[in-house]
Amino acid sequence: MFEEGTQITMADGSIEDIHNIMEGSMVMCDDGAATRVTSIFRDIQTTYVLSQRTKHRKIETNATSLRPSCTKVDGILEVRCSLGHTINLTLFTKPTFEKSFKFNQVLVRWVKLVDIVTSDNRIINIPKYHNKKFPLDDVGILEAHTYLENILVQNNKPLSFDIEVRDLDYLDAQTRSRSKLCFKPVLSGNGRLSEFLTGQRHLNTLSVQNMAWLLGLWIGDGTTVRPEISVDSLDVSLMDALIELCEPWGIYPGYTDSVIPLRAKHVKLYYGKKPANRKYYQNCKTNNPFWKAVTNLDFKNREDGSKEIPQFLCGDDIEIREAFLAGLIDADGYVAKELSQSGKYQVNIQTIYPSVMKGIVNIARSLGINATVTTKPERIAIIKGKEVHCKLTYDCGITGNTALQNILSYCRSGHKIRPKPALVDRGPTHFTFNDNKRGLNHVYSLKLENSKKILLGNKMSLNTCKSNCMSEQKKLSKTKNLKQCLACQYVGIGRFYRDWTGKNKLCSRCYSRYKFSGYRCESCNFVPDSREIKRKSTQVDKTLIGLSVNEKLGCSHCTGILMYDTIRGPNRQMQMIHAM
């Protein structure tokens, strides 16, 4: 059963809270088909949150006390459900061939589903590692390779299995850390933008796609007062594309240089013709189809006038979503020149609007593209010798293969365009997750007219509720190999290392920080990164006494003092001696 507030994707692509769904409502399945809700069951049960495992952490500055919304990691996938809810997991693993010279043997290891008996005498089917040993000689190695080939034929696909949330602790640590949930793209659309522009749904002509691209460009670099977009004058291809794509709609871009010409041109989108007699804003808003789309389709918030991505766009046709995201990338996106180590394209889009950040994440996931958010707090930066106040910024990183490459083929900015792929893969995207207890909450169960999986608002694909969900279930097993970081209090089963005392554990993130900075708080054990140390060091006078450096730096988490580890930290004393 799902906790109250869980969002569900409806058949028309809109998103609705589960407690607002009525019997007879049409919801979307994970394959894009629509199905009817036949009954709804309500209860109060203990819930757990299954959240995407990520390297992102909460903001570690004083800005969190001023902005409560910054105290959580934005953009992560999560679902809150009861202990009896059944989830489908996928395990990506291949049989391995290992040589052990210590025991003089060859080991073939593989994963296979087996039945085990739980503490309450239930039989569950979970993956377990199996191995077969061979002698470490020519004959044994040949037999091991033959056996490995037979195993590969039988296990040529990822292992998929169903398990209840309360039984996750029966998985061993290696299997648990590799088991993944998934989210799926939305392959159908509501055709809302096409209906508004042409009066007919799903009529996605080239002009309609161009309008979607123009709306994305405005969300990135447009002004909220009038139809005006800032364009880099050195990006000739983008300026030419703006003129070309606006012409079918009767829109003519134009700008007027100031006394000292600037690189950023404030291009106004005139409808019909340019104004006469220096009336710079004439023919801008009146009957302008672009501005009508901005105001009537809620790309501009009706209350405070800020930019936002309307909810309907996340469920519009695929071509419209791709063109809109391409325009946003042309305006505010950075496209990595080279592919990542896994062969994926990488794009970063920065925005100061929370609604735009959420819209970017939702549209990317609706296209089968992974999206993460890095929140940069408010800060004072020095840019070209001037002190600049930088607002809270959301850095949305999206990575993907052919699905993202197809979006980049819509781009018009010269250095962001990528060739169109021959085939676009829109399969499910898998991710690892953590589970944490939340407590007693109101829960809801939806019974559908078929047995298909349901699509949540964040595009996660999950099973519907079964009979064991209708009552409170108990968790009898204990979590195995669960560790907690001494510095940041992160809890998980991943890579942990010994701390400076050798008795406690540090997560990989804090361990690498301590290795490169050498500082920790003597009060709360917080480990700052080297950039924070460098920033604090500029505010503290350093005095050289013999071969030691006395630095008193304050901790950003408490009122304690950061202490430098002269044994395990980087050898700064030698660096200063050489510098002298």
Coordinates of C-alpha atoms in Angstrom, one line a residue:
M1 CA 0.0 0.0 0.0
F2 CA 1.2 3.5 -0.8
E3 CA 1.5 6.3 1.7
E4 CA -0.9 9.3 1.5
G5 CA 0.5 11.9 -0.8
T6 CA 2.0 9.4 -3.3
Q7 CA 1.5 10.8 -6.8
I8 CA 0.0 8.6 -9.6
T9 CA 0.2 9.2 -13.3
M10 CA -3.3 9.4 -14.8
A11 CA -4.3 8.1 -18.2
D12 CA -4.2 11.6 -19.7
G13 CA -0.6 12.2 -18.5
S14 CA -1.6 14.4 -15.6
I15 CA -0.4 13.7 -12.0
E16 CA -2.8 13.2 -9.1
D17 CA -2.3 12.4 -5.4
I18 CA -3.4 8.9 -4.5
H19 CA -5.8 10.1 -1.8
N20 CA -7.7 12.2 -4.4
I21 CA -8.2 9.3 -6.8
M22 CA -11.8 8.0 -7.0
E23 CA -13.2 4.6 -8.0
G24 CA -13.6 4.5 -11.8
S25 CA -10.7 6.9 -12.4
M26 CA -8.4 6.0 -15.3
V27 CA -4.7 5.6 -14.5
M28 CA -1.7 4.9 -16.6
C29 CA 0.2 1.5 -16.6
D30 CA 3.9 1.3 -17.0
D31 CA 3.4 0.2 -20.7
G32 CA 1.5 3.4 -21.5
A33 CA -2.0 1.7 -21.5
A34 CA -4.9 3.1 -19.5
T35 CA -6.7 1.0 -16.9
R36 CA -9.6 1.6 -14.5
V37 CA -9.5 1.7 -10.7
T38 CA -12.1 -0.7 -9.5
S39 CA -11.8 -0.3 -5.7
I40 CA -9.8 1.7 -3.1
F41 CA -8.8 0.4 0.4
R42 CA -7.6 2.7 3.2
D43 CA -5.7 1.9 6.4
I44 CA -3.0 3.1 8.8
Q45 CA 0.2 1.1 8.7
T46 CA 4.0 1.4 9.2
T47 CA 5.6 2.7 6.0
Y48 CA 9.1 2.6 4.7
V49 CA 10.7 5.0 2.1
L50 CA 12.6 3.5 -0.8
S51 CA 14.9 6.3 -2.0
Q52 CA 17.3 6.4 -4.9
R53 CA 20.9 5.9 -3.8
T54 CA 23.0 8.9 -4.7
K55 CA 26.2 10.6 -3.9
H56 CA 24.4 13.9 -3.3
R57 CA 24.1 15.0 0.3
K58 CA 22.2 17.8 2.1
I59 CA 23.6 21.3 1.7
E60 CA 26.4 21.9 4.3
T61 CA 26.2 25.6 4.8
N62 CA 24.3 28.0 7.0
A63 CA 21.9 28.6 4.2
T64 CA 19.9 25.5 5.3
S65 CA 18.7 27.2 8.4
L66 CA 17.4 30.1 6.3
R67 CA 15.8 27.9 3.6
P68 CA 14.1 24.8 5.0
S69 CA 13.6 23.5 1.4
C70 CA 17.4 23.1 1.1
T71 CA 17.7 20.6 3.9
K72 CA 16.8 17.7 1.6
V73 CA 18.3 16.3 -1.6
D74 CA 16.2 17.5 -4.6
G75 CA 15.3 15.4 -7.5
I76 CA 15.8 11.9 -6.1
L77 CA 13.4 9.0 -6.9
E78 CA 11.5 7.6 -3.9
V79 CA 8.3 5.8 -3.0
R80 CA 6.7 5.4 0.4
C81 CA 4.9 2.1 0.9
S82 CA 3.9 -0.4 3.6
L83 CA 6.0 -3.4 4.7
G84 CA 3.8 -5.9 2.9
H85 CA 4.0 -4.2 -0.5
T86 CA 5.6 -6.4 -3.2
I87 CA 8.3 -4.7 -5.4
N88 CA 9.9 -6.0 -8.5
L89 CA 13.7 -5.9 -8.5
T90 CA 16.3 -6.5 -11.2
L91 CA 19.8 -7.9 -10.6
F92 CA 22.4 -7.2 -13.2
T93 CA 25.1 -9.8 -12.8
K94 CA 27.1 -12.2 -14.9
P95 CA 28.9 -15.5 -13.9
T96 CA 32.5 -14.9 -13.0
F97 CA 35.7 -16.9 -13.4
E98 CA 38.1 -16.5 -10.5
K99 CA 41.6 -18.0 -9.8
S100 CA 42.7 -18.6 -6.2
F101 CA 46.4 -19.3 -6.0
K102 CA 46.2 -19.4 -2.2
F103 CA 43.8 -22.4 -2.2
N104 CA 45.1 -23.7 -5.6
Q105 CA 41.7 -23.8 -7.2
V106 CA 39.4 -22.1 -9.9
L107 CA 36.1 -20.8 -8.8
V108 CA 33.0 -20.3 -11.0
R109 CA 30.4 -18.1 -9.3
W110 CA 26.8 -17.3 -10.5
V111 CA 23.5 -16.1 -9.1
K112 CA 20.4 -18.3 -9.0
L113 CA 16.9 -17.9 -7.5
V114 CA 16.3 -20.3 -4.5
D115 CA 13.5 -20.8 -2.0
I116 CA 14.2 -20.0 1.6
V117 CA 12.0 -20.2 4.7
T118 CA 11.5 -17.0 6.7
S119 CA 11.2 -16.6 10.5
D120 CA 7.4 -16.7 10.2
N121 CA 7.5 -19.9 8.1
R122 CA 6.8 -18.2 4.7
I123 CA 8.6 -19.5 1.6
I124 CA 10.1 -16.7 -0.5
N125 CA 12.2 -16.9 -3.7
I126 CA 15.3 -14.7 -3.6
P127 CA 18.7 -14.7 -5.5
K128 CA 21.7 -16.5 -3.9
Y129 CA 25.3 -16.8 -5.0
H130 CA 26.4 -20.3 -6.0
N131 CA 29.9 -21.5 -6.8
K132 CA 31.7 -24.5 -8.2
K133 CA 35.3 -25.3 -7.6
F134 CA 37.9 -26.8 -10.0
P135 CA 41.5 -27.7 -9.5
L136 CA 44.0 -25.0 -10.7
D137 CA 45.6 -27.0 -13.5
D138 CA 45.2 -27.2 -17.3
V139 CA 42.4 -29.8 -17.1
G140 CA 40.6 -27.9 -14.3
I141 CA 40.8 -24.6 -16.1
L142 CA 39.4 -26.1 -19.3
E143 CA 36.5 -27.7 -17.3
A144 CA 35.8 -24.4 -15.6
H145 CA 35.6 -22.5 -18.9
T146 CA 33.2 -25.1 -20.3
Y147 CA 31.1 -24.9 -17.2
L148 CA 31.1 -21.1 -17.4
E149 CA 29.9 -21.1 -21.0
N150 CA 27.0 -23.4 -20.0
I151 CA 26.0 -21.0 -17.2
L152 CA 26.2 -18.0 -19.5
V153 CA 23.8 -19.7 -21.9
Q154 CA 21.3 -20.2 -19.0
N155 CA 21.8 -16.8 -17.4
N156 CA 22.0 -14.5 -20.4
K157 CA 19.4 -12.0 -19.1
P158 CA 19.2 -9.9 -16.0
L159 CA 17.6 -11.6 -13.0
S160 CA 14.1 -10.3 -12.2
F161 CA 12.3 -11.2 -8.9
D162 CA 9.5 -10.1 -6.7
I163 CA 10.0 -9.5 -3.0
E164 CA 8.1 -7.8 -0.2
V165 CA 9.7 -4.7 1.5
R166 CA 9.9 -6.5 4.9
D167 CA 12.0 -9.3 3.3
L168 CA 14.7 -7.1 1.8
D169 CA 17.0 -7.9 4.8
Y170 CA 17.1 -11.6 3.7
L171 CA 19.2 -10.6 0.7
D172 CA 23.0 -10.8 1.3
A173 CA 24.9 -7.5 1.3
Q174 CA 26.3 -7.9 -2.3
T175 CA 22.9 -8.9 -3.8
R176 CA 21.1 -6.1 -1.8
S177 CA 23.5 -3.4 -3.0
R178 CA 23.1 -4.5 -6.6
S179 CA 19.3 -5.0 -6.7
K180 CA 17.6 -2.2 -8.6
L181 CA 14.2 -0.6 -9.0
C182 CA 13.3 1.2 -12.3
F183 CA 11.4 4.0 -13.9
K184 CA 10.0 3.9 -17.4
P185 CA 9.3 6.5 -20.1
V186 CA 5.8 7.7 -21.1
L187 CA 5.4 6.7 -24.7
S188 CA 1.9 8.2 -25.2
G189 CA 0.9 11.9 -24.9
N190 CA -2.1 14.1 -24.3
G191 CA -1.4 16.5 -27.3
R192 CA -2.3 19.6 -25.2
L193 CA 0.1 22.0 -26.9
S194 CA -1.0 20.9 -30.4
E195 CA -4.6 21.3 -29.4
F196 CA -4.0 24.9 -28.1
L197 CA -2.1 26.0 -31.2
T198 CA -4.0 24.1 -34.0
G199 CA -7.3 23.0 -32.4
Q200 CA -6.4 19.4 -33.0
R201 CA -4.7 16.9 -30.7
H202 CA -1.5 15.1 -31.7
L203 CA -1.1 17.3 -34.9
N204 CA 2.6 17.7 -34.2
T205 CA 3.7 19.6 -37.3
L206 CA 7.1 21.1 -37.7
S207 CA 5.7 24.5 -36.7
V208 CA 4.2 23.1 -33.5
Q209 CA 7.6 21.5 -32.6
N210 CA 9.2 24.9 -33.3
M211 CA 6.9 26.6 -30.9
A212 CA 7.8 24.0 -28.2
W213 CA 11.5 24.8 -28.9
L214 CA 10.8 28.5 -28.6
L215 CA 9.0 28.0 -25.2
G216 CA 12.0 26.1 -23.9
L217 CA 14.3 28.9 -25.1
W218 CA 12.1 31.4 -23.3
I219 CA 12.1 29.4 -20.0
G220 CA 15.9 29.4 -20.1
D221 CA 16.7 33.0 -21.2
G222 CA 13.5 34.9 -21.5
T223 CA 12.0 37.8 -19.5
T224 CA 8.7 37.4 -17.7
V225 CA 7.5 41.0 -18.5
R226 CA 7.2 40.7 -22.3
P227 CA 8.1 38.3 -25.2
E228 CA 11.9 38.9 -25.0
I229 CA 14.8 36.4 -25.1
S230 CA 18.5 37.1 -24.4
V231 CA 20.7 35.6 -27.2
D232 CA 24.4 35.4 -27.4
S233 CA 25.4 37.5 -30.5
L234 CA 28.4 35.3 -31.1
D235 CA 26.1 32.2 -31.5
V236 CA 25.2 33.0 -35.1
S237 CA 23.5 29.7 -35.7
L238 CA 21.1 30.2 -32.7
M239 CA 20.2 33.7 -33.9
D240 CA 19.5 32.5 -37.4
A241 CA 17.4 29.6 -36.1
L242 CA 15.4 32.0 -34.0
I243 CA 14.5 34.1 -37.0
E244 CA 13.8 31.1 -39.2
L245 CA 11.6 29.2 -36.7
C246 CA 9.5 32.3 -35.8
E247 CA 8.6 33.2 -39.3
P248 CA 5.8 30.6 -39.9
W249 CA 4.0 32.0 -36.9
G250 CA 4.2 35.6 -38.1
I251 CA 6.7 36.5 -35.4
Y252 CA 9.7 38.7 -36.3
P253 CA 12.6 38.9 -33.8
G254 CA 14.4 42.2 -33.5
Y255 CA 16.7 44.0 -31.1
T256 CA 18.2 47.5 -30.7
D257 CA 21.8 48.0 -29.6
S258 CA 22.6 50.3 -26.8
V259 CA 25.3 53.0 -27.1
I260 CA 27.9 50.5 -26.2
P261 CA 26.9 47.2 -28.0
L262 CA 26.7 44.3 -25.6
R263 CA 27.4 40.6 -26.4
A264 CA 24.0 39.5 -25.1
K265 CA 21.2 40.8 -27.4
H266 CA 17.8 41.3 -25.9
V267 CA 15.7 40.0 -28.8
K268 CA 12.0 41.0 -28.8
L269 CA 9.5 38.8 -30.6
Y270 CA 7.3 41.2 -32.6
Y271 CA 4.1 39.9 -34.0
G272 CA 3.2 41.0 -37.6
K273 CA 5.8 43.7 -38.0
K274 CA 8.4 45.8 -36.1
P275 CA 7.2 48.9 -34.3
A276 CA 7.6 52.3 -35.8
N277 CA 8.9 55.6 -34.4
R278 CA 11.0 54.0 -31.7
K279 CA 8.0 52.4 -30.0
Y280 CA 10.1 49.5 -28.9
Y281 CA 7.3 47.4 -27.2
Q282 CA 4.6 47.9 -29.9
N283 CA 3.3 44.7 -31.5
C284 CA 4.9 42.6 -28.8
K285 CA 2.0 41.1 -26.7
T286 CA -1.1 41.8 -28.8
N287 CA -2.3 38.7 -30.7
N288 CA 1.2 37.2 -30.3
P289 CA 0.7 33.4 -30.5
F290 CA 3.9 32.8 -28.6
W291 CA 2.9 35.1 -25.7
K292 CA -0.6 33.6 -25.7
A293 CA 0.9 30.2 -25.2
V294 CA 3.1 31.5 -22.3
T295 CA 0.3 33.1 -20.4
N296 CA -2.7 30.8 -21.2
L297 CA -0.8 27.5 -20.7
D298 CA 0.8 28.7 -17.4
F299 CA 4.4 28.9 -18.4
K300 CA 4.2 32.0 -16.3
N301 CA 2.9 31.7 -12.8
R302 CA -0.4 33.6 -12.4
E303 CA 0.4 34.7 -8.8
D304 CA 4.0 35.9 -8.7
G305 CA 4.8 36.0 -12.4
S306 CA 7.8 33.6 -12.1
K307 CA 8.7 31.0 -14.7
E308 CA 7.4 27.5 -14.4
I309 CA 7.0 24.4 -16.5
P310 CA 3.3 23.4 -16.6
Q311 CA 2.4 19.9 -15.5
F312 CA 0.7 19.0 -18.8
L313 CA 4.0 19.3 -20.6
C314 CA 5.4 16.3 -18.8
G315 CA 2.7 14.1 -20.4
D316 CA 2.6 15.7 -23.8
D317 CA 3.6 14.0 -27.0
I318 CA 7.3 12.8 -27.2
E319 CA 8.2 15.2 -30.1
I320 CA 6.9 18.2 -28.0
R321 CA 8.8 17.2 -24.9
E322 CA 12.0 16.6 -26.9
A323 CA 11.8 20.0 -28.7
F324 CA 11.0 21.9 -25.5
L325 CA 14.0 20.3 -23.7
A326 CA 16.2 21.1 -26.7
G327 CA 15.2 24.8 -26.5
L328 CA 16.0 24.8 -22.8
I329 CA 19.4 23.3 -23.5
D330 CA 20.1 25.9 -26.2
A331 CA 19.4 28.6 -23.7
D332 CA 20.9 27.4 -20.4
G333 CA 22.4 24.0 -21.0
Y334 CA 26.0 22.9 -21.1
V335 CA 26.7 19.8 -23.2
A336 CA 29.9 17.9 -22.4
K337 CA 32.2 17.6 -25.4
E338 CA 33.1 14.0 -24.7
L339 CA 31.0 11.0 -23.7
S340 CA 31.2 9.7 -20.1
Q341 CA 33.1 6.6 -19.2
S342 CA 29.9 4.5 -19.7
G343 CA 29.5 6.0 -23.2
K344 CA 26.6 8.4 -22.3
Y345 CA 25.9 12.0 -23.3
Q346 CA 25.9 14.5 -20.4
V347 CA 24.0 17.8 -20.2
N348 CA 23.8 20.3 -17.3
I349 CA 21.0 22.9 -17.0
Q350 CA 21.0 25.6 -14.3
T351 CA 18.0 27.4 -13.0
I352 CA 16.9 29.4 -9.9
Y353 CA 13.3 28.4 -10.1
P354 CA 12.2 25.2 -8.1
S355 CA 9.3 24.7 -10.4
V356 CA 11.5 24.7 -13.5
M357 CA 13.9 22.3 -11.8
K358 CA 11.1 19.8 -11.1
G359 CA 9.8 20.2 -14.6
I360 CA 13.2 19.4 -16.1
V361 CA 13.5 16.3 -14.0
N362 CA 10.0 15.1 -14.8
I363 CA 10.3 15.7 -18.5
A364 CA 13.7 13.9 -18.6
R365 CA 12.4 10.9 -16.8
S366 CA 9.3 10.8 -19.0
L367 CA 11.7 10.3 -21.9
G368 CA 13.6 7.6 -20.2
I369 CA 16.6 9.8 -19.3
N370 CA 18.3 9.8 -15.9
A371 CA 18.2 13.1 -14.0
T372 CA 19.9 14.3 -10.8
V373 CA 20.0 17.7 -9.1
T374 CA 22.9 19.4 -7.3
T375 CA 21.8 22.3 -5.2
K376 CA 24.2 25.2 -4.9
P377 CA 23.5 27.5 -1.9
E378 CA 23.5 31.3 -1.9
R379 CA 27.0 32.7 -1.9
I380 CA 29.1 35.7 -2.6
A381 CA 31.4 35.2 -5.6
I382 CA 34.1 37.4 -7.1
I383 CA 33.6 37.6 -10.9
K384 CA 36.1 39.8 -12.8
G385 CA 37.1 41.6 -9.7
K386 CA 33.4 42.4 -8.7
E387 CA 31.5 41.0 -5.8
V388 CA 28.4 39.2 -7.1
H389 CA 25.6 37.8 -5.0
C390 CA 24.7 34.4 -6.4
K391 CA 21.2 33.1 -5.7
L392 CA 20.3 29.5 -4.7
T393 CA 20.8 27.5 -7.9
Y394 CA 19.7 24.1 -9.1
D395 CA 22.1 22.3 -11.4
C396 CA 20.1 19.6 -13.2
G397 CA 22.3 16.9 -14.7
I398 CA 20.8 14.6 -17.3
T399 CA 22.6 11.6 -18.8
G400 CA 21.4 9.2 -21.4
N401 CA 22.3 7.3 -24.6
T402 CA 20.3 7.6 -27.8
A403 CA 17.3 9.2 -26.0
L404 CA 19.3 12.2 -25.0
Q405 CA 21.2 12.2 -28.4
N406 CA 17.8 12.5 -30.1
I407 CA 17.0 15.6 -28.0
L408 CA 20.4 17.2 -28.9
S409 CA 19.6 16.7 -32.6
Y410 CA 16.8 19.2 -32.1
C411 CA 19.2 21.8 -30.7
R412 CA 20.1 24.9 -32.8
S413 CA 23.2 26.2 -31.0
G414 CA 26.2 25.2 -33.0
H415 CA 28.3 23.5 -30.4
K416 CA 25.4 21.7 -28.8
I417 CA 24.0 19.9 -31.9
R418 CA 24.6 16.1 -32.1
P419 CA 23.7 13.8 -35.0
K420 CA 20.3 12.1 -35.0
P421 CA 20.6 8.5 -33.9
A422 CA 19.4 5.7 -36.3
L423 CA 17.4 4.1 -33.5
V424 CA 16.2 5.5 -30.1
D425 CA 16.2 3.2 -27.2
R426 CA 13.4 4.0 -24.7
G427 CA 13.7 1.1 -22.3
P428 CA 13.5 1.2 -18.5
T429 CA 16.2 2.9 -16.4
H430 CA 17.4 1.1 -13.3
F431 CA 18.8 2.5 -10.1
T432 CA 19.9 1.2 -6.7
F433 CA 18.0 2.3 -3.5
N434 CA 18.0 2.5 0.3
D435 CA 15.1 1.7 2.6
N436 CA 14.4 3.6 5.8
K437 CA 11.6 3.5 8.3
R438 CA 9.1 6.3 8.5
G439 CA 6.5 5.2 11.1
L440 CA 2.7 5.0 11.1
N441 CA 0.9 6.8 8.3
H442 CA -2.3 6.7 6.3
V443 CA -1.9 4.3 3.3
Y444 CA -4.0 3.6 0.2
S445 CA -4.4 0.6 -2.0
L446 CA -5.6 0.8 -5.6
K447 CA -7.1 -2.3 -7.2
L448 CA -7.1 -2.2 -11.0
E449 CA -9.1 -4.1 -13.6
N450 CA -6.0 -5.9 -14.7
S451 CA -2.7 -7.1 -13.2
K452 CA -0.4 -4.6 -14.9
K453 CA 2.1 -2.4 -13.0
I454 CA 1.2 1.1 -12.2
L455 CA 3.2 4.3 -13.1
L456 CA 3.8 6.7 -10.3
G457 CA 4.1 10.5 -10.7
N458 CA 7.9 10.2 -10.8
K459 CA 7.6 7.5 -13.5
M460 CA 8.6 4.7 -11.2
S461 CA 7.1 1.3 -12.2
L462 CA 5.7 -0.6 -9.3
N463 CA 3.4 -3.5 -8.6
T464 CA -0.2 -2.9 -7.5
C465 CA -1.2 -4.0 -4.0
K466 CA -1.9 -7.6 -3.2
S467 CA -3.9 -9.3 -0.5
N468 CA -1.0 -9.3 2.0
C469 CA -0.9 -5.5 1.9
M470 CA -4.4 -5.2 3.4
S471 CA -3.1 -5.7 7.0
E472 CA -0.1 -4.6 9.0
Q473 CA 2.9 -6.8 8.5
K474 CA 5.9 -7.1 10.8
K475 CA 9.5 -7.0 10.0
L476 CA 11.1 -9.9 11.8
S477 CA 14.6 -9.9 10.2
K478 CA 17.4 -7.5 11.1
T479 CA 19.3 -5.4 8.5
K480 CA 22.6 -7.0 7.7
N481 CA 25.9 -5.1 7.4
L482 CA 24.3 -1.7 8.0
K483 CA 26.9 0.9 8.8
Q484 CA 26.8 4.5 9.8
C485 CA 29.3 7.2 8.9
L486 CA 30.8 9.0 12.0
A487 CA 31.1 12.3 10.2
C488 CA 27.9 12.8 8.1
Q489 CA 25.7 10.2 9.8
Y490 CA 25.0 8.5 6.4
V491 CA 23.6 5.0 6.9
G492 CA 24.1 2.3 4.2
I493 CA 25.8 -0.9 3.3
G494 CA 28.1 0.4 0.6
R495 CA 31.9 1.2 0.9
F496 CA 32.9 2.3 4.4
Y497 CA 36.5 2.8 5.8
R498 CA 38.0 3.1 9.2
D499 CA 38.2 6.5 10.7
W500 CA 41.2 8.2 12.4
T501 CA 40.7 6.1 15.6
G502 CA 40.3 2.8 13.8
K503 CA 37.2 2.0 15.7
N504 CA 34.4 3.8 13.8
K505 CA 33.5 4.0 10.1
L506 CA 33.6 6.8 7.5
C507 CA 31.6 6.7 4.2
S508 CA 33.6 6.9 1.0
R509 CA 32.7 10.5 0.5
C510 CA 34.0 11.7 4.0
Y511 CA 37.0 9.4 3.8
S512 CA 38.2 11.0 0.5
R513 CA 37.5 14.4 2.0
Y514 CA 39.7 13.6 5.1
K515 CA 42.4 12.2 2.8
F516 CA 42.7 15.4 0.8
S517 CA 42.0 18.0 3.4
G518 CA 43.2 16.4 6.6
Y519 CA 40.7 18.4 8.8
R520 CA 37.9 17.3 11.0
C521 CA 35.8 19.0 13.7
E522 CA 36.9 18.1 17.2
S523 CA 33.3 18.5 18.5
C524 CA 31.0 17.0 15.9
N525 CA 33.5 15.0 13.8
F526 CA 32.4 16.8 10.6
V527 CA 34.9 16.5 7.7
P528 CA 35.0 19.5 5.4
D529 CA 36.2 19.3 1.8
S530 CA 39.4 21.0 0.6
R531 CA 37.5 23.8 -1.1
E532 CA 35.9 24.8 2.2
I533 CA 39.3 24.7 3.9
K534 CA 40.8 26.9 1.2
R535 CA 37.9 29.4 1.5
K536 CA 38.2 29.6 5.3
S537 CA 42.0 29.8 5.2
T538 CA 41.8 33.1 3.3
Q539 CA 40.1 34.6 6.3
V540 CA 42.6 33.4 8.9
D541 CA 46.2 34.8 9.4
K542 CA 48.8 32.0 9.1
T543 CA 51.9 32.2 11.2
L544 CA 54.9 29.9 10.6
I545 CA 56.4 28.6 13.9
G546 CA 59.4 26.3 13.2
L547 CA 57.9 23.6 10.9
S548 CA 54.3 23.8 12.1
V549 CA 51.4 26.0 10.9
N550 CA 48.8 27.1 13.5
E551 CA 45.4 27.5 11.9
K552 CA 42.1 28.0 13.9
L553 CA 39.3 27.4 11.5
G554 CA 35.7 27.2 12.6
C555 CA 33.3 24.4 11.8
S556 CA 30.3 25.2 9.6
H557 CA 28.1 22.7 11.4
C558 CA 28.7 23.7 15.0
T559 CA 30.7 26.1 17.1
G560 CA 33.7 23.8 17.2
I561 CA 37.2 24.2 15.8
L562 CA 38.6 22.2 12.8
M563 CA 41.6 20.2 13.8
Y564 CA 44.4 19.2 11.3
D565 CA 45.7 15.7 11.4
T566 CA 49.5 16.0 10.9
I567 CA 49.9 12.2 10.5
R568 CA 47.1 11.2 8.2
G569 CA 46.5 14.5 6.4
P570 CA 48.4 15.8 3.4
N571 CA 51.9 17.0 4.1
R572 CA 51.5 20.7 4.0
Q573 CA 54.5 21.5 6.0
M574 CA 56.9 20.3 3.2
Q575 CA 54.9 22.2 0.7
M576 CA 55.3 25.5 2.6
I577 CA 59.1 24.8 3.1
H578 CA 59.5 24.3 -0.6
A579 CA 57.5 27.4 -1.3
M580 CA 59.8 29.5 0.9

